Short mmCIF file of C-alpha atoms in Angstrom, two decimals:
data_model
loop_
_atom_site.label_atom_id
_atom_site.label_comp_id
_atom_site.label_asym_id
_atom_site.label_seq_id
_atom_site.Cartn_x
_atom_site.Cartn_y
_atom_site.Cartn_z
CA MET A 240 91.82 100.99 162.91
CA PRO A 241 94.84 98.73 162.29
CA LYS A 242 97.29 101.12 164.02
CA LEU A 243 95.30 101.39 167.23
CA LYS A 244 97.51 100.16 170.06
CA ASN A 245 95.46 101.10 173.07
CA PHE A 246 91.75 101.63 173.63
CA VAL A 247 90.78 103.40 176.85
CA PHE A 248 87.35 104.86 177.52
CA SER A 249 84.79 105.78 180.15
CA ILE A 250 81.20 106.25 178.93
CA HIS A 251 78.45 107.44 181.26
CA SER A 252 74.92 107.51 179.84
CA ILE A 253 71.65 108.79 181.32
CA ILE A 254 68.42 107.60 179.69
CA ASN A 255 65.09 109.33 180.30
CA HIS A 256 61.47 108.51 179.37
CA LEU A 257 62.05 104.76 179.46
CA ASP A 258 59.24 102.36 178.70
CA PHE A 259 59.35 99.75 181.46
CA SER A 260 56.69 97.64 179.76
CA ILE A 261 59.36 96.27 177.42
CA ASN A 262 62.47 94.22 178.14
CA LEU A 263 65.28 96.67 178.81
CA PRO A 264 68.95 95.75 178.28
CA SER A 265 70.64 94.04 181.20
CA ASN A 266 74.26 94.36 182.22
CA GLN A 267 74.87 90.97 180.61
CA ASP A 268 73.47 92.33 177.33
CA ILE A 269 75.89 95.23 177.49
CA GLN A 270 78.83 92.94 178.19
CA ARG A 271 77.98 90.80 175.17
CA THR A 272 78.39 93.80 172.87
CA PHE A 273 82.09 93.83 173.76
CA LYS A 274 82.73 90.13 173.20
CA ASP A 275 85.11 90.84 170.30
CA LEU A 276 87.37 93.00 172.47
CA GLU A 277 89.00 90.04 174.14
CA ASP A 278 92.23 91.91 174.89
CA TYR A 279 90.47 94.43 177.10
CA GLN A 280 88.84 94.19 180.49
CA ILE A 281 85.62 96.16 180.21
CA VAL A 282 83.43 96.83 183.24
CA SER A 283 79.82 97.93 183.03
CA TYR A 284 76.89 98.46 185.34
CA ILE A 285 73.37 99.72 184.80
CA ASP A 286 70.66 101.09 187.09
CA TYR A 287 66.97 101.51 186.34
CA PHE A 288 64.59 103.76 188.27
CA PRO A 289 60.97 102.86 187.38
CA ASN A 290 59.40 105.70 189.35
CA GLU A 291 61.41 108.22 187.39
CA LYS A 292 61.25 106.24 184.14
CA SER A 293 64.99 106.64 183.80
CA GLY A 294 68.20 104.65 183.78
CA ARG A 295 71.95 105.14 184.08
CA CYS A 296 74.75 103.14 182.52
CA HIS A 297 78.51 103.35 182.97
CA ILE A 298 81.02 101.46 180.84
CA TYR A 299 84.79 101.74 181.19
CA THR A 300 88.05 99.94 180.54
CA CYS A 301 90.34 98.61 183.27
CA PRO A 302 92.65 99.54 184.78
CA SER A 303 90.55 102.63 185.31
CA GLN A 304 92.11 106.09 185.03
CA MET A 305 89.00 107.96 186.20
CA ARG A 306 89.30 110.74 188.74
CA TYR A 307 85.55 111.33 189.09
CA TYR A 308 82.66 108.92 189.65
CA TYR A 309 79.31 110.50 188.73
CA LYS A 310 75.96 109.38 190.20
CA LEU A 311 77.31 106.15 191.61
CA ALA A 312 74.62 103.79 192.93
CA ASN A 313 74.47 100.48 194.81
CA SER A 314 75.48 98.65 191.64
CA PHE A 315 79.01 100.01 192.05
CA PRO A 316 81.38 97.21 190.95
CA ASP A 317 84.18 95.90 193.12
CA GLY A 318 87.71 96.95 192.29
CA LEU A 319 90.54 99.28 193.25
CA PHE A 320 90.37 102.83 191.90
CA LYS A 321 93.47 104.65 193.10
CA SER A 322 92.98 107.55 190.68
CA VAL A 323 89.46 108.43 191.86
CA ARG A 324 89.37 111.64 193.89
CA HIS A 325 85.73 112.73 193.61
CA ILE A 326 82.50 110.73 193.95
CA PHE A 327 78.86 111.71 193.61
CA LEU A 328 76.63 109.03 195.19
CA CYS A 329 73.01 108.96 194.08
CA ASP A 330 70.35 106.27 194.43
CA LYS A 331 66.69 105.74 195.29
CA ARG A 332 67.61 102.60 197.23
CA PRO A 333 69.30 102.94 200.62
CA PHE A 334 73.07 102.86 200.98
CA GLU A 335 73.81 100.38 203.76
CA PHE A 336 76.85 100.34 206.03
CA GLU A 337 78.65 97.72 203.95
CA PHE A 338 78.38 99.94 200.87
CA PHE A 339 80.47 102.65 202.54
CA ILE A 340 83.06 100.06 203.49
CA ARG A 341 83.35 99.15 199.80
CA ILE A 342 83.69 102.79 198.79
CA ALA A 343 86.47 103.42 201.31
CA GLN A 344 88.36 100.30 200.22
CA ALA A 345 87.88 100.88 196.49
CA CYS A 346 88.83 104.57 196.52
CA PRO A 347 91.59 104.96 199.14
CA PHE A 348 92.55 108.48 198.02
CA LEU A 349 89.07 109.95 197.88
CA LYS A 350 88.97 113.71 198.51
CA THR A 351 85.39 114.78 197.71
CA LEU A 352 82.18 112.91 198.53
CA VAL A 353 78.78 114.30 197.55
CA MET A 354 75.61 112.32 198.23
CA GLU A 355 71.93 112.39 197.29
CA ASN A 356 69.76 109.75 198.93
CA GLU A 357 66.54 110.28 200.87
CA SER A 358 65.94 106.58 201.59
CA PRO A 359 66.55 105.53 205.21
CA GLN A 360 69.03 102.80 205.99
CA ASN A 361 67.87 99.37 207.07
CA TYR A 362 68.78 99.28 210.75
CA GLU A 363 67.73 95.64 211.12
CA GLN A 364 70.22 94.69 208.42
CA PHE A 365 72.94 96.74 210.12
CA GLN A 366 72.26 95.13 213.50
CA LYS A 367 72.25 91.63 211.99
CA SER A 368 75.56 92.31 210.23
CA ASN A 369 77.00 93.68 213.43
CA VAL A 370 76.07 90.48 215.28
CA ASP A 371 77.31 88.22 212.49
CA ASN A 372 80.65 90.03 212.24
CA ARG A 373 80.91 90.78 215.96
CA ASN A 374 82.04 94.34 215.32
CA LEU A 375 82.00 95.99 211.94
CA PRO A 376 85.12 98.04 211.19
CA ILE A 377 85.20 101.79 211.59
CA ILE A 378 85.22 103.24 208.09
CA LYS A 379 88.15 105.56 207.38
CA TYR A 380 88.43 108.32 204.80
CA PRO A 381 91.95 109.64 205.52
CA HIS A 382 92.14 112.03 202.55
CA LEU A 383 88.59 113.37 202.50
CA THR A 384 88.41 117.19 202.44
CA LEU A 385 84.80 117.80 201.37
CA LEU A 386 81.70 115.95 202.57
CA ASN A 387 78.38 117.17 201.15
CA LEU A 388 75.35 115.59 202.86
CA LEU A 389 72.87 118.35 202.12
CA CYS A 390 70.41 116.16 200.17
CA THR A 391 70.46 113.02 202.28
CA HIS A 392 68.38 111.24 204.88
CA ASN A 393 69.50 111.82 208.47
CA ASP A 394 70.76 108.24 208.64
CA TYR A 395 73.70 109.13 206.38
CA ILE A 396 74.59 112.20 208.38
CA GLU A 397 74.73 110.00 211.45
CA GLN A 398 76.69 107.38 209.50
CA PHE A 399 79.49 109.87 208.83
CA LEU A 400 79.45 111.87 212.06
CA ASP A 401 79.20 108.96 214.51
CA ASN A 402 82.81 108.18 215.41
CA THR A 403 81.93 104.54 216.21
CA LYS A 404 81.04 104.08 212.53
CA THR A 405 83.27 106.49 210.60
CA CYS A 406 86.63 108.15 211.16
CA LEU A 407 86.85 111.41 209.22
CA SER A 408 90.08 113.19 208.39
CA ASN A 409 91.07 116.47 209.98
CA ASN A 410 90.39 119.75 208.18
CA ILE A 411 87.23 118.69 206.40
CA HIS A 412 84.54 120.89 204.87
CA LEU A 413 81.06 119.68 205.87
CA VAL A 414 77.95 120.75 203.94
CA VAL A 415 74.71 119.81 205.68
CA ASP A 416 71.17 120.92 206.45
CA TYR A 417 70.98 122.69 209.81
CA ASP A 418 67.82 120.99 211.06
CA SER A 419 69.20 117.56 210.17
CA LEU A 420 72.47 118.35 211.88
CA GLN A 421 70.63 119.50 214.98
CA THR A 422 68.61 116.28 215.04
CA VAL A 423 71.55 113.92 214.55
CA THR A 424 73.69 115.63 217.19
CA TYR A 425 70.83 115.77 219.73
CA ASN A 426 70.81 119.54 219.60
CA PHE A 427 74.62 119.63 219.65
CA THR A 428 75.04 117.61 222.84
CA ARG A 429 75.77 114.11 221.53
CA ASN A 430 79.21 112.74 222.40
CA ARG A 431 79.38 110.12 219.64
CA THR A 432 79.18 112.80 216.95
CA ARG A 433 81.36 115.33 218.74
CA VAL A 434 84.71 113.77 217.74
CA ASN A 435 84.15 113.95 213.99
CA CYS A 436 82.53 117.38 214.29
CA SER A 437 85.69 118.61 216.01
CA LYS A 438 87.61 117.71 212.84
CA VAL A 439 85.55 120.06 210.67
CA ASN A 440 87.41 123.23 209.70
CA LYS A 441 84.66 124.64 207.47
CA LEU A 442 80.92 124.21 208.02
CA SER A 443 78.17 125.15 205.58
CA VAL A 444 74.64 124.89 206.99
CA TYR A 445 71.44 125.64 205.11
CA ASP A 446 67.73 126.32 205.46
CA LYS A 447 67.76 128.30 208.66
CA LEU A 448 69.03 131.56 210.11
CA VAL A 449 71.00 130.52 213.15
CA THR A 450 73.19 132.02 215.80
CA PHE A 451 76.59 130.45 215.59
CA LYS A 452 77.70 130.36 219.23
CA HIS A 453 76.47 126.83 219.92
CA LEU A 454 77.93 125.74 216.57
CA ASN A 455 81.28 127.22 217.53
CA ASP A 456 81.21 125.19 220.74
CA TYR A 457 80.41 121.94 218.93
CA PHE A 458 82.71 122.66 215.96
CA PRO A 459 85.66 124.23 217.78
CA HIS A 460 88.03 124.13 214.80
CA ALA A 461 85.59 125.40 212.17
CA GLU A 462 87.04 128.75 211.16
CA ASN A 463 84.33 129.34 208.57
CA ILE A 464 80.71 128.73 209.54
CA ARG A 465 78.06 129.97 207.15
#
Protein backbone atom coordinates (compact mmCIF):
# COMPACT_ATOMS: atom_id res chain seq x y z
CA MET A 1 0.00 0.00 0.00
CA PRO A 2 2.46 2.68 -1.18
CA LYS A 3 -0.09 5.52 -0.89
CA LEU A 4 -1.05 4.76 2.69
CA LYS A 5 -0.27 7.84 4.76
CA ASN A 6 -1.84 6.95 8.05
CA PHE A 7 -2.64 3.65 9.75
CA VAL A 8 -5.02 3.82 12.71
CA PHE A 9 -6.74 0.81 14.23
CA SER A 10 -8.24 -0.71 17.35
CA ILE A 11 -8.64 -4.50 17.38
CA HIS A 12 -10.36 -6.30 20.25
CA SER A 13 -10.33 -10.11 20.15
CA ILE A 14 -12.01 -12.68 22.39
CA ILE A 15 -10.68 -16.25 22.24
CA ASN A 16 -12.64 -19.20 23.63
CA HIS A 17 -11.82 -22.89 24.18
CA LEU A 18 -8.14 -22.23 24.77
CA ASP A 19 -5.76 -25.08 25.50
CA PHE A 20 -3.72 -23.96 28.50
CA SER A 21 -1.45 -26.99 28.26
CA ILE A 22 0.46 -25.26 25.45
CA ASN A 23 2.47 -22.05 25.43
CA LEU A 24 0.07 -19.24 24.61
CA PRO A 25 1.23 -15.96 23.03
CA SER A 26 2.44 -13.33 25.45
CA ASN A 27 2.10 -9.58 25.07
CA GLN A 28 5.76 -9.50 24.03
CA ASP A 29 4.98 -11.98 21.25
CA ILE A 30 2.20 -9.72 20.00
CA GLN A 31 4.45 -6.67 20.06
CA ARG A 32 7.08 -8.47 17.99
CA THR A 33 4.58 -8.95 15.17
CA PHE A 34 4.56 -5.17 14.70
CA LYS A 35 8.33 -4.68 14.67
CA ASP A 36 8.27 -3.48 11.05
CA LEU A 37 5.85 -0.66 11.84
CA GLU A 38 8.51 1.52 13.38
CA ASP A 39 6.68 4.76 12.60
CA TYR A 40 3.72 3.82 14.76
CA GLN A 41 3.25 3.48 18.48
CA ILE A 42 1.23 0.32 18.96
CA VAL A 43 -0.10 -0.69 22.37
CA SER A 44 -1.30 -4.18 23.22
CA TYR A 45 -2.38 -6.14 26.25
CA ILE A 46 -3.68 -9.64 26.73
CA ASP A 47 -5.57 -11.42 29.51
CA TYR A 48 -6.01 -15.15 30.01
CA PHE A 49 -8.68 -16.76 32.18
CA PRO A 50 -7.80 -20.45 32.78
CA ASN A 51 -11.03 -21.30 34.60
CA GLU A 52 -13.04 -20.15 31.62
CA LYS A 53 -10.50 -21.39 29.06
CA SER A 54 -10.66 -18.02 27.38
CA GLY A 55 -8.56 -14.96 26.63
CA ARG A 56 -8.93 -11.36 25.52
CA CYS A 57 -6.55 -9.23 23.51
CA HIS A 58 -6.67 -5.55 22.58
CA ILE A 59 -4.30 -3.89 20.12
CA TYR A 60 -4.47 -0.25 19.08
CA THR A 61 -2.44 2.63 17.70
CA CYS A 62 -1.54 5.75 19.67
CA PRO A 63 -2.63 8.42 20.09
CA SER A 64 -5.86 6.57 20.70
CA GLN A 65 -9.14 7.85 19.25
CA MET A 66 -11.32 5.30 21.04
CA ARG A 67 -14.52 6.40 22.74
CA TYR A 68 -15.33 2.99 24.25
CA TYR A 69 -13.19 0.53 26.22
CA TYR A 70 -14.73 -2.96 26.23
CA LYS A 71 -14.05 -5.57 28.96
CA LEU A 72 -11.09 -3.73 30.40
CA ALA A 73 -9.13 -5.74 32.99
CA ASN A 74 -6.24 -5.16 35.40
CA SER A 75 -3.81 -5.27 32.49
CA PHE A 76 -5.06 -1.85 31.39
CA PRO A 77 -2.00 0.06 30.10
CA ASP A 78 -1.00 3.46 31.37
CA GLY A 79 -1.72 6.46 29.18
CA LEU A 80 -4.06 9.39 28.65
CA PHE A 81 -7.29 8.68 26.78
CA LYS A 82 -9.17 11.96 26.46
CA SER A 83 -11.58 10.60 23.86
CA VAL A 84 -12.82 7.68 25.99
CA ARG A 85 -16.36 8.23 27.28
CA HIS A 86 -17.53 4.70 28.07
CA ILE A 87 -15.79 1.84 29.88
CA PHE A 88 -16.85 -1.72 30.64
CA LEU A 89 -14.62 -3.20 33.37
CA CYS A 90 -14.50 -6.98 33.61
CA ASP A 91 -12.04 -9.28 35.37
CA LYS A 92 -11.85 -12.40 37.53
CA ARG A 93 -9.09 -10.79 39.59
CA PRO A 94 -9.98 -8.03 42.06
CA PHE A 95 -9.80 -4.38 41.10
CA GLU A 96 -7.85 -2.66 43.87
CA PHE A 97 -8.10 0.99 44.92
CA GLU A 98 -5.06 2.01 42.88
CA PHE A 99 -6.68 0.63 39.72
CA PHE A 100 -9.55 3.10 40.01
CA ILE A 101 -7.07 5.93 40.49
CA ARG A 102 -5.47 4.93 37.17
CA ILE A 103 -8.85 4.82 35.43
CA ALA A 104 -9.81 8.28 36.67
CA GLN A 105 -6.46 9.75 35.61
CA ALA A 106 -6.35 7.98 32.24
CA CYS A 107 -9.94 8.80 31.23
CA PRO A 108 -10.68 12.29 32.61
CA PHE A 109 -13.89 12.72 30.57
CA LEU A 110 -15.45 9.37 31.37
CA LYS A 111 -19.27 9.42 31.27
CA THR A 112 -20.33 5.76 31.57
CA LEU A 113 -18.79 3.08 33.79
CA VAL A 114 -20.13 -0.48 33.80
CA MET A 115 -18.45 -3.17 35.89
CA GLU A 116 -18.51 -6.95 36.29
CA ASN A 117 -16.32 -8.35 39.04
CA GLU A 118 -17.36 -10.71 41.84
CA SER A 119 -13.88 -10.94 43.41
CA PRO A 120 -13.51 -9.08 46.73
CA GLN A 121 -10.86 -6.42 47.12
CA ASN A 122 -7.75 -7.05 49.16
CA TYR A 123 -8.31 -4.92 52.24
CA GLU A 124 -4.85 -5.69 53.64
CA GLN A 125 -3.30 -4.27 50.48
CA PHE A 126 -5.50 -1.18 50.71
CA GLN A 127 -4.59 -0.60 54.36
CA LYS A 128 -0.87 -1.06 53.64
CA SER A 129 -1.06 1.41 50.76
CA ASN A 130 -2.94 3.84 52.93
CA VAL A 131 -0.19 3.69 55.56
CA ASP A 132 2.60 3.94 53.00
CA ASN A 133 1.03 6.94 51.27
CA ARG A 134 -0.40 8.46 54.46
CA ASN A 135 -3.71 9.22 52.80
CA LEU A 136 -4.71 7.96 49.39
CA PRO A 137 -6.44 10.58 47.24
CA ILE A 138 -10.19 10.70 46.86
CA ILE A 139 -10.95 9.47 43.36
CA LYS A 140 -12.97 11.92 41.26
CA TYR A 141 -15.19 11.22 38.26
CA PRO A 142 -16.45 14.74 37.46
CA HIS A 143 -18.23 13.83 34.21
CA LEU A 144 -19.70 10.45 35.13
CA THR A 145 -23.45 10.18 34.41
CA LEU A 146 -24.01 6.40 34.55
CA LEU A 147 -22.55 3.96 37.08
CA ASN A 148 -23.64 0.33 36.69
CA LEU A 149 -22.54 -1.88 39.61
CA LEU A 150 -25.22 -4.53 39.26
CA CYS A 151 -22.82 -7.46 38.73
CA THR A 152 -20.13 -6.61 41.26
CA HIS A 153 -18.96 -7.61 44.71
CA ASN A 154 -20.16 -5.33 47.50
CA ASP A 155 -16.61 -4.00 47.91
CA TYR A 156 -16.93 -2.06 44.65
CA ILE A 157 -20.28 -0.60 45.59
CA GLU A 158 -18.69 0.65 48.79
CA GLN A 159 -15.66 1.88 46.81
CA PHE A 160 -17.85 4.21 44.76
CA LEU A 161 -20.42 5.25 47.36
CA ASP A 162 -18.03 5.93 50.25
CA ASN A 163 -17.28 9.65 49.97
CA THR A 164 -13.90 9.18 51.71
CA LYS A 165 -12.80 7.08 48.72
CA THR A 166 -14.71 8.44 45.72
CA CYS A 167 -16.29 11.75 44.76
CA LEU A 168 -19.11 11.21 42.28
CA SER A 169 -20.56 13.90 40.06
CA ASN A 170 -24.03 15.30 40.55
CA ASN A 171 -26.94 13.97 38.51
CA ILE A 172 -25.71 10.41 38.17
CA HIS A 173 -27.71 7.30 37.27
CA LEU A 174 -26.86 4.42 39.62
CA VAL A 175 -27.69 0.81 38.72
CA VAL A 176 -27.23 -1.61 41.62
CA ASP A 177 -28.63 -4.68 43.34
CA TYR A 178 -31.01 -3.73 46.15
CA ASP A 179 -29.71 -6.22 48.72
CA SER A 180 -26.12 -5.15 48.07
CA LEU A 181 -27.07 -1.51 48.37
CA GLN A 182 -28.85 -2.18 51.63
CA THR A 183 -25.79 -3.98 53.00
CA VAL A 184 -23.25 -1.35 51.98
CA THR A 185 -25.34 1.54 53.35
CA TYR A 186 -26.08 -0.26 56.64
CA ASN A 187 -29.76 -0.41 55.81
CA PHE A 188 -29.68 3.18 54.52
CA THR A 189 -28.27 4.73 57.69
CA ARG A 190 -24.56 5.04 56.91
CA ASN A 191 -23.22 8.60 56.77
CA ARG A 192 -20.13 7.86 54.68
CA THR A 193 -22.26 6.67 51.77
CA ARG A 194 -24.98 9.28 52.18
CA VAL A 195 -23.11 12.11 50.40
CA ASN A 196 -22.61 10.27 47.11
CA CYS A 197 -26.11 8.78 47.29
CA SER A 198 -27.49 12.31 47.54
CA LYS A 199 -25.94 13.03 44.14
CA VAL A 200 -27.93 10.29 42.41
CA ASN A 201 -30.77 11.62 40.27
CA LYS A 202 -31.86 8.24 38.90
CA LEU A 203 -31.71 4.94 40.78
CA SER A 204 -32.30 1.48 39.31
CA VAL A 205 -32.47 -1.33 41.88
CA TYR A 206 -33.00 -4.99 41.11
CA ASP A 207 -33.90 -8.37 42.58
CA LYS A 208 -36.44 -7.28 45.14
CA LEU A 209 -39.85 -5.66 45.41
CA VAL A 210 -39.31 -2.73 47.72
CA THR A 211 -41.18 0.21 49.11
CA PHE A 212 -39.45 3.36 48.04
CA LYS A 213 -39.99 5.67 51.02
CA HIS A 214 -36.71 4.84 52.75
CA LEU A 215 -34.95 5.06 49.38
CA ASN A 216 -36.43 8.51 48.82
CA ASP A 217 -35.04 9.60 52.18
CA TYR A 218 -31.55 8.30 51.42
CA PHE A 219 -31.60 9.40 47.76
CA PRO A 220 -33.35 12.77 48.11
CA HIS A 221 -32.58 13.95 44.57
CA ALA A 222 -33.45 10.73 42.76
CA GLU A 223 -36.48 11.66 40.69
CA ASN A 224 -36.70 8.20 39.13
CA ILE A 225 -36.44 5.16 41.39
CA ARG A 226 -37.33 1.81 39.87
